[in-house]
Structures are given as structure tokens and as C-alpha cells.
mmCIF file with all atom_site columns, C-alpha atoms in Angstrom:
data_model
loop_
_atom_site.group_PDB
_atom_site.id
_atom_site.type_symbol
_atom_site.label_atom_id
_atom_site.label_alt_id
_atom_site.label_comp_id
_atom_site.label_asym_id
_atom_site.label_entity_id
_atom_site.label_seq_id
_atom_site.pdbx_PDB_ins_code
_atom_site.Cartn_x
_atom_site.Cartn_y
_atom_site.Cartn_z
_atom_site.occupancy
_atom_site.B_iso_or_equiv
_atom_site.pdbx_formal_charge
_atom_site.auth_seq_id
_atom_site.auth_comp_id
_atom_site.auth_asym_id
_atom_site.auth_atom_id
_atom_site.pdbx_PDB_model_num
ATOM 1   C CA . MET A 1 1   ? 0.214   0.087   0.100   1.00 0.00 ? 919  MET A CA 1
ATOM 2   C CA . ILE A 1 2   ? 2.854   2.562   0.681   1.00 0.00 ? 920  ILE A CA 1
ATOM 3   C CA . SER A 1 3   ? 4.762   1.236   -2.284  1.00 0.00 ? 921  SER A CA 1
ATOM 4   C CA . GLN A 1 4   ? 1.811   1.830   -4.157  1.00 0.00 ? 922  GLN A CA 1
ATOM 5   C CA . SER A 1 5   ? 1.156   5.261   -2.759  1.00 0.00 ? 923  SER A CA 1
ATOM 6   C CA . ILE A 1 6   ? 5.184   6.571   -3.136  1.00 0.00 ? 924  ILE A CA 1
ATOM 7   C CA . ALA A 1 7   ? 5.098   5.322   -6.845  1.00 0.00 ? 925  ALA A CA 1
ATOM 8   C CA . LYS A 1 8   ? 2.279   7.231   -7.745  1.00 0.00 ? 926  LYS A CA 1
ATOM 9   C CA . ARG A 1 9   ? 3.816   10.307  -6.191  1.00 0.00 ? 927  ARG A CA 1
ATOM 10  C CA . TYR A 1 10  ? 6.794   9.983   -8.154  1.00 0.00 ? 928  TYR A CA 1
ATOM 11  C CA . ALA A 1 11  ? 4.675   8.726   -11.925 1.00 0.00 ? 929  ALA A CA 1
ATOM 12  C CA . LYS A 1 12  ? 2.441   11.459  -11.360 1.00 0.00 ? 930  LYS A CA 1
ATOM 13  C CA . GLY A 1 13  ? 5.161   14.132  -10.580 1.00 0.00 ? 931  GLY A CA 1
ATOM 14  C CA . LEU A 1 14  ? 7.059   13.098  -14.043 1.00 0.00 ? 932  LEU A CA 1
ATOM 15  C CA . PHE A 1 15  ? 3.848   12.659  -15.900 1.00 0.00 ? 933  PHE A CA 1
ATOM 16  C CA . ALA A 1 16  ? 3.198   16.401  -14.869 1.00 0.00 ? 934  ALA A CA 1
ATOM 17  C CA . VAL A 1 17  ? 5.963   17.535  -16.251 1.00 0.00 ? 935  VAL A CA 1
ATOM 18  C CA . GLY A 1 18  ? 6.285   15.045  -19.851 1.00 0.00 ? 936  GLY A CA 1
ATOM 19  C CA . GLU A 1 19  ? 2.364   16.883  -20.063 1.00 0.00 ? 937  GLU A CA 1
ATOM 20  C CA . LYS A 1 20  ? 3.680   20.136  -19.910 1.00 0.00 ? 938  LYS A CA 1
ATOM 21  C CA . ASP A 1 21  ? 6.409   19.727  -22.418 1.00 0.00 ? 939  ASP A CA 1
ATOM 22  C CA . GLY A 1 22  ? 4.466   17.096  -24.683 1.00 0.00 ? 940  GLY A CA 1
ATOM 23  C CA . ARG A 1 23  ? 7.080   14.615  -24.256 1.00 0.00 ? 941  ARG A CA 1
ATOM 24  C CA . TYR A 1 24  ? 5.214   12.467  -21.725 1.00 0.00 ? 942  TYR A CA 1
ATOM 25  C CA . ARG A 1 25  ? 5.237   9.309   -24.430 1.00 0.00 ? 943  ARG A CA 1
ATOM 26  C CA . GLU A 1 26  ? 9.312   9.745   -24.604 1.00 0.00 ? 944  GLU A CA 1
ATOM 27  C CA . TYR A 1 27  ? 9.681   9.506   -21.043 1.00 0.00 ? 945  TYR A CA 1
ATOM 28  C CA . LEU A 1 28  ? 7.868   6.079   -21.196 1.00 0.00 ? 946  LEU A CA 1
ATOM 29  C CA . THR A 1 29  ? 9.872   4.732   -23.918 1.00 0.00 ? 947  THR A CA 1
ATOM 30  C CA . ALA A 1 30  ? 13.357  5.654   -22.224 1.00 0.00 ? 948  ALA A CA 1
ATOM 31  C CA . MET A 1 31  ? 11.956  4.473   -18.629 1.00 0.00 ? 949  MET A CA 1
ATOM 32  C CA . GLU A 1 32  ? 11.136  1.372   -20.457 1.00 0.00 ? 950  GLU A CA 1
ATOM 33  C CA . SER A 1 33  ? 14.451  1.127   -21.899 1.00 0.00 ? 951  SER A CA 1
ATOM 34  C CA . ILE A 1 34  ? 16.531  1.867   -18.491 1.00 0.00 ? 952  ILE A CA 1
ATOM 35  C CA . LEU A 1 35  ? 14.594  -1.037  -17.325 1.00 0.00 ? 953  LEU A CA 1
ATOM 36  C CA . GLU A 1 36  ? 15.517  -3.302  -19.692 1.00 0.00 ? 954  GLU A CA 1
ATOM 37  C CA . VAL A 1 37  ? 19.309  -2.814  -18.889 1.00 0.00 ? 955  VAL A CA 1
ATOM 38  C CA . PHE A 1 38  ? 19.123  -3.545  -15.441 1.00 0.00 ? 956  PHE A CA 1
ATOM 39  C CA . ASN A 1 39  ? 16.657  -6.672  -16.177 1.00 0.00 ? 957  ASN A CA 1
ATOM 40  C CA . LYS A 1 40  ? 19.596  -7.550  -18.424 1.00 0.00 ? 958  LYS A CA 1
ATOM 41  C CA . GLU A 1 41  ? 22.676  -6.605  -15.969 1.00 0.00 ? 959  GLU A CA 1
ATOM 42  C CA . LYS A 1 42  ? 20.727  -7.702  -12.879 1.00 0.00 ? 960  LYS A CA 1
ATOM 43  C CA . GLN A 1 43  ? 24.140  -6.396  -10.792 1.00 0.00 ? 961  GLN A CA 1
ATOM 44  C CA . LEU A 1 44  ? 23.758  -2.718  -12.256 1.00 0.00 ? 962  LEU A CA 1
ATOM 45  C CA . GLY A 1 45  ? 20.375  -2.669  -9.957  1.00 0.00 ? 963  GLY A CA 1
ATOM 46  C CA . ARG A 1 46  ? 21.969  -4.478  -7.248  1.00 0.00 ? 964  ARG A CA 1
ATOM 47  C CA . ALA A 1 47  ? 25.220  -2.060  -7.363  1.00 0.00 ? 965  ALA A CA 1
ATOM 48  C CA . LEU A 1 48  ? 22.629  1.209   -7.379  1.00 0.00 ? 966  LEU A CA 1
ATOM 49  C CA . MET A 1 49  ? 20.239  -0.308  -4.376  1.00 0.00 ? 967  MET A CA 1
ATOM 50  C CA . LEU A 1 50  ? 22.469  -1.828  -2.251  1.00 0.00 ? 968  LEU A CA 1
ATOM 51  C CA . PRO A 1 51  ? 24.081  0.956   0.352   1.00 0.00 ? 969  PRO A CA 1
ATOM 52  C CA . ILE A 1 52  ? 27.410  -1.107  0.344   1.00 0.00 ? 970  ILE A CA 1
ATOM 53  C CA . LEU A 1 53  ? 28.942  0.750   -2.528  1.00 0.00 ? 971  LEU A CA 1
ATOM 54  C CA . GLU A 1 54  ? 29.214  4.928   -1.365  1.00 0.00 ? 972  GLU A CA 1
ATOM 55  C CA . MET A 1 55  ? 26.577  6.999   -2.438  1.00 0.00 ? 973  MET A CA 1
ATOM 56  C CA . LYS A 1 56  ? 28.978  8.876   -4.541  1.00 0.00 ? 974  LYS A CA 1
ATOM 57  C CA . LYS A 1 57  ? 30.014  5.746   -6.475  1.00 0.00 ? 975  LYS A CA 1
ATOM 58  C CA . ARG A 1 58  ? 26.173  4.712   -7.172  1.00 0.00 ? 976  ARG A CA 1
ATOM 59  C CA . LYS A 1 59  ? 25.568  8.442   -8.485  1.00 0.00 ? 977  LYS A CA 1
ATOM 60  C CA . GLU A 1 60  ? 28.577  8.043   -11.234 1.00 0.00 ? 978  GLU A CA 1
ATOM 61  C CA . LEU A 1 61  ? 26.976  4.887   -12.063 1.00 0.00 ? 979  LEU A CA 1
ATOM 62  C CA . LEU A 1 62  ? 23.593  6.152   -12.488 1.00 0.00 ? 980  LEU A CA 1
ATOM 63  C CA . GLY A 1 63  ? 25.091  9.052   -14.289 1.00 0.00 ? 981  GLY A CA 1
ATOM 64  C CA . ASP A 1 64  ? 26.703  6.902   -16.659 1.00 0.00 ? 982  ASP A CA 1
ATOM 65  C CA . ILE A 1 65  ? 23.553  4.752   -17.310 1.00 0.00 ? 983  ILE A CA 1
ATOM 66  C CA . MET A 1 66  ? 21.219  7.914   -18.056 1.00 0.00 ? 984  MET A CA 1
ATOM 67  C CA . LYS A 1 67  ? 23.883  8.985   -20.653 1.00 0.00 ? 985  LYS A CA 1
ATOM 68  C CA . ALA A 1 68  ? 24.059  5.566   -21.823 1.00 0.00 ? 986  ALA A CA 1
ATOM 69  C CA . CYS A 1 69  ? 20.491  5.223   -22.479 1.00 0.00 ? 987  CYS A CA 1
ATOM 70  C CA . ASP A 1 70  ? 20.244  9.201   -23.825 1.00 0.00 ? 988  ASP A CA 1
ATOM 71  C CA . ALA A 1 71  ? 17.469  9.652   -20.845 1.00 0.00 ? 989  ALA A CA 1
ATOM 72  C CA . PRO A 1 72  ? 15.691  13.132  -20.775 1.00 0.00 ? 990  PRO A CA 1
ATOM 73  C CA . LEU A 1 73  ? 16.645  15.261  -17.840 1.00 0.00 ? 991  LEU A CA 1
ATOM 74  C CA . PRO A 1 74  ? 13.448  15.014  -15.965 1.00 0.00 ? 992  PRO A CA 1
ATOM 75  C CA . LEU A 1 75  ? 13.720  11.164  -16.181 1.00 0.00 ? 993  LEU A CA 1
ATOM 76  C CA . ALA A 1 76  ? 17.285  11.204  -14.883 1.00 0.00 ? 994  ALA A CA 1
ATOM 77  C CA . ASN A 1 77  ? 16.611  13.544  -12.142 1.00 0.00 ? 995  ASN A CA 1
ATOM 78  C CA . MET A 1 78  ? 13.939  11.023  -11.192 1.00 0.00 ? 996  MET A CA 1
ATOM 79  C CA . PHE A 1 79  ? 16.038  8.604   -11.004 1.00 0.00 ? 997  PHE A CA 1
ATOM 80  C CA . SER A 1 80  ? 18.581  10.737  -8.951  1.00 0.00 ? 998  SER A CA 1
ATOM 81  C CA . MET A 1 81  ? 15.826  11.426  -6.641  1.00 0.00 ? 999  MET A CA 1
ATOM 82  C CA . LEU A 1 82  ? 15.141  7.761   -6.361  1.00 0.00 ? 1000 LEU A CA 1
ATOM 83  C CA . LEU A 1 83  ? 18.639  7.036   -5.710  1.00 0.00 ? 1001 LEU A CA 1
ATOM 84  C CA . GLU A 1 84  ? 19.103  9.569   -2.974  1.00 0.00 ? 1002 GLU A CA 1
ATOM 85  C CA . LYS A 1 85  ? 16.343  8.428   -1.064  1.00 0.00 ? 1003 LYS A CA 1
ATOM 86  C CA . ASN A 1 86  ? 17.041  4.859   -1.388  1.00 0.00 ? 1004 ASN A CA 1
ATOM 87  C CA . ARG A 1 87  ? 13.774  4.125   -3.347  1.00 0.00 ? 1005 ARG A CA 1
ATOM 88  C CA . MET A 1 88  ? 15.670  2.574   -6.710  1.00 0.00 ? 1006 MET A CA 1
ATOM 89  C CA . GLY A 1 89  ? 13.535  -0.200  -5.806  1.00 0.00 ? 1007 GLY A CA 1
ATOM 90  C CA . TYR A 1 90  ? 10.381  1.224   -6.610  1.00 0.00 ? 1008 TYR A CA 1
ATOM 91  C CA . ILE A 1 91  ? 11.141  2.155   -10.084 1.00 0.00 ? 1009 ILE A CA 1
ATOM 92  C CA . ASN A 1 92  ? 9.479   -0.645  -11.523 1.00 0.00 ? 1010 ASN A CA 1
ATOM 93  C CA . LEU A 1 93  ? 6.037   0.023   -9.756  1.00 0.00 ? 1011 LEU A CA 1
ATOM 94  C CA . ILE A 1 94  ? 6.574   3.559   -11.337 1.00 0.00 ? 1012 ILE A CA 1
ATOM 95  C CA . LYS A 1 95  ? 6.840   2.737   -14.465 1.00 0.00 ? 1013 LYS A CA 1
ATOM 96  C CA . ASP A 1 96  ? 3.871   0.434   -13.926 1.00 0.00 ? 1014 ASP A CA 1
ATOM 97  C CA . VAL A 1 97  ? 2.104   3.688   -12.767 1.00 0.00 ? 1015 VAL A CA 1
ATOM 98  C CA . TYR A 1 98  ? 3.442   6.093   -15.402 1.00 0.00 ? 1016 TYR A CA 1
ATOM 99  C CA . SER A 1 99  ? 2.465   3.543   -18.144 1.00 0.00 ? 1017 SER A CA 1
ATOM 100 C CA . GLU A 1 100 ? -1.393  3.792   -17.151 1.00 0.00 ? 1018 GLU A CA 1
ATOM 101 C CA . LEU A 1 101 ? -1.358  7.337   -16.783 1.00 0.00 ? 1019 LEU A CA 1
ATOM 102 C CA . VAL A 1 102 ? -0.040  7.564   -20.431 1.00 0.00 ? 1020 VAL A CA 1
ATOM 103 C CA . ASP A 1 103 ? -2.762  4.917   -21.336 1.00 0.00 ? 1021 ASP A CA 1
ATOM 104 C CA . GLU A 1 104 ? -5.269  6.982   -19.446 1.00 0.00 ? 1022 GLU A CA 1
ATOM 105 C CA . LYS A 1 105 ? -4.259  10.334  -21.088 1.00 0.00 ? 1023 LYS A CA 1
ATOM 106 C CA . GLU A 1 106 ? -4.373  8.459   -24.427 1.00 0.00 ? 1024 GLU A CA 1
ATOM 107 C CA . GLY A 1 107 ? -8.028  6.773   -23.917 1.00 0.00 ? 1025 GLY A CA 1
ATOM 108 C CA . ARG A 1 108 ? -6.630  3.340   -23.718 1.00 0.00 ? 1026 ARG A CA 1
ATOM 109 C CA . ILE A 1 109 ? -7.311  0.762   -21.029 1.00 0.00 ? 1027 ILE A CA 1
ATOM 110 C CA . ARG A 1 110 ? -5.442  -2.458  -20.349 1.00 0.00 ? 1028 ARG A CA 1
ATOM 111 C CA . GLY A 1 111 ? -6.148  -6.145  -19.571 1.00 0.00 ? 1029 GLY A CA 1
ATOM 112 C CA . THR A 1 112 ? -5.906  -9.718  -19.458 1.00 0.00 ? 1030 THR A CA 1
ATOM 113 C CA . LEU A 1 113 ? -7.439  -12.477 -21.537 1.00 0.00 ? 1031 LEU A CA 1
ATOM 114 C CA . TYR A 1 114 ? -7.812  -15.804 -19.989 1.00 0.00 ? 1032 TYR A CA 1
ATOM 115 C CA . THR A 1 115 ? -8.683  -18.818 -22.443 1.00 0.00 ? 1033 THR A CA 1
ATOM 116 C CA . ALA A 1 116 ? -7.985  -22.360 -22.047 1.00 0.00 ? 1034 ALA A CA 1
ATOM 117 C CA . TYR A 1 117 ? -6.530  -22.445 -25.262 1.00 0.00 ? 1035 TYR A CA 1
ATOM 118 C CA . PRO A 1 118 ? -4.596  -20.363 -27.838 1.00 0.00 ? 1036 PRO A CA 1
ATOM 119 C CA . LEU A 1 119 ? -6.922  -17.672 -29.259 1.00 0.00 ? 1037 LEU A CA 1
ATOM 120 C CA . VAL A 1 120 ? -6.453  -16.345 -32.806 1.00 0.00 ? 1038 VAL A CA 1
ATOM 121 C CA . ASP A 1 121 ? -6.034  -12.758 -33.470 1.00 0.00 ? 1039 ASP A CA 1
ATOM 122 C CA . THR A 1 122 ? -9.878  -12.060 -34.999 1.00 0.00 ? 1040 THR A CA 1
ATOM 123 C CA . MET A 1 123 ? -11.310 -13.617 -31.695 1.00 0.00 ? 1041 MET A CA 1
ATOM 124 C CA . LYS A 1 124 ? -9.094  -11.173 -29.669 1.00 0.00 ? 1042 LYS A CA 1
ATOM 125 C CA . ASN A 1 125 ? -9.842  -8.349  -31.903 1.00 0.00 ? 1043 ASN A CA 1
ATOM 126 C CA . ARG A 1 126 ? -13.292 -8.889  -31.627 1.00 0.00 ? 1044 ARG A CA 1
ATOM 127 C CA . ILE A 1 127 ? -13.464 -9.283  -27.785 1.00 0.00 ? 1045 ILE A CA 1
ATOM 128 C CA . GLU A 1 128 ? -11.481 -6.189  -27.750 1.00 0.00 ? 1046 GLU A CA 1
ATOM 129 C CA . THR A 1 129 ? -13.770 -4.367  -30.291 1.00 0.00 ? 1047 THR A CA 1
ATOM 130 C CA . GLU A 1 130 ? -16.859 -5.272  -27.778 1.00 0.00 ? 1048 GLU A CA 1
ATOM 131 C CA . LEU A 1 131 ? -14.891 -3.937  -24.759 1.00 0.00 ? 1049 LEU A CA 1
ATOM 132 C CA . LYS A 1 132 ? -14.408 -0.830  -26.351 1.00 0.00 ? 1050 LYS A CA 1
ATOM 133 C CA . LYS A 1 133 ? -17.970 -0.416  -27.005 1.00 0.00 ? 1051 LYS A CA 1
ATOM 134 C CA . LYS A 1 134 ? -18.434 -0.740  -23.681 1.00 0.00 ? 1052 LYS A CA 1
ATOM 135 C CA . LEU A 1 135 ? -16.021 0.860   -21.878 1.00 0.00 ? 1053 LEU A CA 1
ATOM 136 C CA . GLN A 1 136 ? -15.966 3.610   -24.524 1.00 0.00 ? 1054 GLN A CA 1
ATOM 137 C CA . LYS A 1 137 ? -12.023 3.356   -24.769 1.00 0.00 ? 1055 LYS A CA 1
ATOM 138 C CA . ASP A 1 138 ? -9.612  1.595   -26.650 1.00 0.00 ? 1056 ASP A CA 1
ATOM 139 C CA . VAL A 1 139 ? -8.968  -2.059  -25.110 1.00 0.00 ? 1057 VAL A CA 1
ATOM 140 C CA . ILE A 1 140 ? -5.752  -3.734  -25.233 1.00 0.00 ? 1058 ILE A CA 1
ATOM 141 C CA . LEU A 1 141 ? -5.499  -7.394  -23.753 1.00 0.00 ? 1059 LEU A CA 1
ATOM 142 C CA . GLN A 1 142 ? -2.752  -9.487  -22.587 1.00 0.00 ? 1060 GLN A CA 1
ATOM 143 C CA . ILE A 1 143 ? -3.796  -13.063 -23.204 1.00 0.00 ? 1061 ILE A CA 1
ATOM 144 C CA . ILE A 1 144 ? -2.780  -15.776 -20.651 1.00 0.00 ? 1062 ILE A CA 1
ATOM 145 C CA . GLU A 1 145 ? -3.666  -19.291 -21.159 1.00 0.00 ? 1063 GLU A CA 1
ATOM 146 C CA . ASP A 1 146 ? -5.397  -21.115 -17.931 1.00 0.00 ? 1064 ASP A CA 1
ATOM 147 C CA . LYS A 1 147 ? -6.102  -25.000 -18.571 1.00 0.00 ? 1065 LYS A CA 1
ATOM 148 C CA . THR A 1 148 ? -7.994  -24.776 -15.624 1.00 0.00 ? 1066 THR A CA 1
ATOM 149 C CA . LEU A 1 149 ? -11.126 -22.812 -17.566 1.00 0.00 ? 1067 LEU A CA 1
ATOM 150 C CA . ILE A 1 150 ? -11.817 -25.879 -19.448 1.00 0.00 ? 1068 ILE A CA 1
ATOM 151 C CA . GLY A 1 151 ? -13.276 -23.965 -22.389 1.00 0.00 ? 1069 GLY A CA 1
ATOM 152 C CA . GLY A 1 152 ? -14.579 -20.106 -22.807 1.00 0.00 ? 1070 GLY A CA 1
ATOM 153 C CA . VAL A 1 153 ? -12.365 -16.970 -21.873 1.00 0.00 ? 1071 VAL A CA 1
ATOM 154 C CA . LYS A 1 154 ? -12.429 -14.842 -19.040 1.00 0.00 ? 1072 LYS A CA 1
ATOM 155 C CA . VAL A 1 155 ? -11.693 -11.075 -18.916 1.00 0.00 ? 1073 VAL A CA 1
ATOM 156 C CA . ASN A 1 156 ? -10.208 -8.723  -16.602 1.00 0.00 ? 1074 ASN A CA 1
ATOM 157 C CA . VAL A 1 157 ? -10.162 -4.955  -17.001 1.00 0.00 ? 1075 VAL A CA 1
ATOM 158 C CA . LYS A 1 158 ? -9.332  -2.820  -14.361 1.00 0.00 ? 1076 LYS A CA 1
ATOM 159 C CA . GLY A 1 159 ? -10.583 -4.895  -11.620 1.00 0.00 ? 1077 GLY A CA 1
ATOM 160 C CA . THR A 1 160 ? -13.797 -5.676  -13.557 1.00 0.00 ? 1078 THR A CA 1
ATOM 161 C CA . ILE A 1 161 ? -14.301 -9.732  -14.368 1.00 0.00 ? 1079 ILE A CA 1
ATOM 162 C CA . ILE A 1 162 ? -16.389 -10.951 -17.141 1.00 0.00 ? 1080 ILE A CA 1
ATOM 163 C CA . ASP A 1 163 ? -16.284 -14.610 -16.494 1.00 0.00 ? 1081 ASP A CA 1
ATOM 164 C CA . GLY A 1 164 ? -17.762 -16.805 -19.628 1.00 0.00 ? 1082 GLY A CA 1
ATOM 165 C CA . SER A 1 165 ? -15.470 -19.783 -18.906 1.00 0.00 ? 1083 SER A CA 1
ATOM 166 C CA . VAL A 1 166 ? -17.116 -23.456 -19.083 1.00 0.00 ? 1084 VAL A CA 1
ATOM 167 C CA . LYS A 1 167 ? -15.651 -23.699 -15.408 1.00 0.00 ? 1085 LYS A CA 1
ATOM 168 C CA . GLN A 1 168 ? -17.786 -20.528 -14.235 1.00 0.00 ? 1086 GLN A CA 1
ATOM 169 C CA . GLN A 1 169 ? -20.896 -22.134 -16.191 1.00 0.00 ? 1087 GLN A CA 1
ATOM 170 C CA . LEU A 1 170 ? -20.520 -25.519 -14.459 1.00 0.00 ? 1088 LEU A CA 1
ATOM 171 C CA . GLU A 1 171 ? -20.083 -23.733 -10.927 1.00 0.00 ? 1089 GLU A CA 1
ATOM 172 C CA . THR A 1 172 ? -23.541 -21.392 -11.288 1.00 0.00 ? 1090 THR A CA 1
ATOM 173 C CA . LEU A 1 173 ? -25.354 -24.632 -12.471 1.00 0.00 ? 1091 LEU A CA 1
ATOM 174 C CA . LYS A 1 174 ? -24.078 -26.704 -9.584  1.00 0.00 ? 1092 LYS A CA 1
ATOM 175 C CA . GLU A 1 175 ? -25.557 -23.822 -7.402  1.00 0.00 ? 1093 GLU A CA 1
ATOM 176 C CA . ASN A 1 176 ? -28.772 -23.358 -9.031  1.00 0.00 ? 1094 ASN A CA 1
ATOM 177 C CA . ILE A 1 177 ? -28.813 -27.431 -8.565  1.00 0.00 ? 1095 ILE A CA 1
ATOM 178 C CA . LEU A 1 178 ? -27.940 -27.351 -4.845  1.00 0.00 ? 1096 LEU A CA 1
ATOM 179 C CA . LYS A 1 179 ? -30.981 -24.300 -4.367  1.00 0.00 ? 1097 LYS A CA 1
ATOM 180 C CA . GLU A 1 180 ? -33.872 -26.317 -5.840  1.00 0.00 ? 1098 GLU A CA 1
#
């Protein structure tokens, strides 16, 4: 809960700057590329987070990473602030919140589509189109195969779950039979 609050504060601050200068989308792209570097080179991330290395060395290392990734100044400043306050561990959460802010600004919403079997793109597109009509926003779904569903699909968009799975239908049928 506290980590979400901290992440929102940093993400909203950076987003406000990005909105003002019109580069909010660029900041997201740069943040993703920096995090990609951290994911590929795990030791870099650890070196920045662990207080074993003195702060001056960590700042130099972070500065080198920012230069190598050609990070915009506001983003580099946010990373420096996170480093100084020992909050580098929040960066993935900050990126997620920032990404949501960008999606909201651009009229998009993301969700998860659970399916028992691989889904063809036309069916995914059809579901996204129907959800777009219902939610009045573009919908982008990530597909996850879940063999426990038996058949059908289940969609989770911003906490709203639409369950059209065979598993759910069987459970509903069972409840109705038990009631009678």
C-alpha cells in the first residue's frame, strides 16, 4: 500500500512534467529502455540499490547509465532522487503507474484475457472491439492461457471480471441445482 502511494507520487510528478513539455510518451519509452538495461544486467540494479557501495560511486554509475540510455533530464533527475532517497526498488512500480497514466491520457485501458486454449487474433480483436464499445476506450488485452478454465474465456479489465468460462458456467449450474 505504501509502495503504491510512493510510486504514484513519483509517476504523477514525472507525468505532469511530461504533459507540460509534451514529451510524456518519450519519458515512458526511455524509462522502459533503462529498466531493460537493469533487467539484462542485474548487477547494475543491485549496485544502485545496495548501500554497500558509497553514494558518490552509485551516483556516478547512475549518471553513466542515464548518459548511455540518452535519458531525458526530468527522467534522469527522478532516478537521481530515487537513488538519494534509497527508493530505487520502486522503479518498476513507478513505470507501471506511469504507463497507466499514459494509457489514460491517450484513451486506452489494458486488461487480461484468460483462455483455455490458444486464441486466434480475430477472436481477440473481436473481444477488444466489444469491450471498447462497452467501456468507451480502446482496450488492449494480454492473453494468458489457463487450462483450468476448460473452455471459454475470462476477461479482467481494471478489476472488472467478465467470466464466460465453462468452469464458471458449471459452477453456476451446480449452485442452481443445489438451491432446488
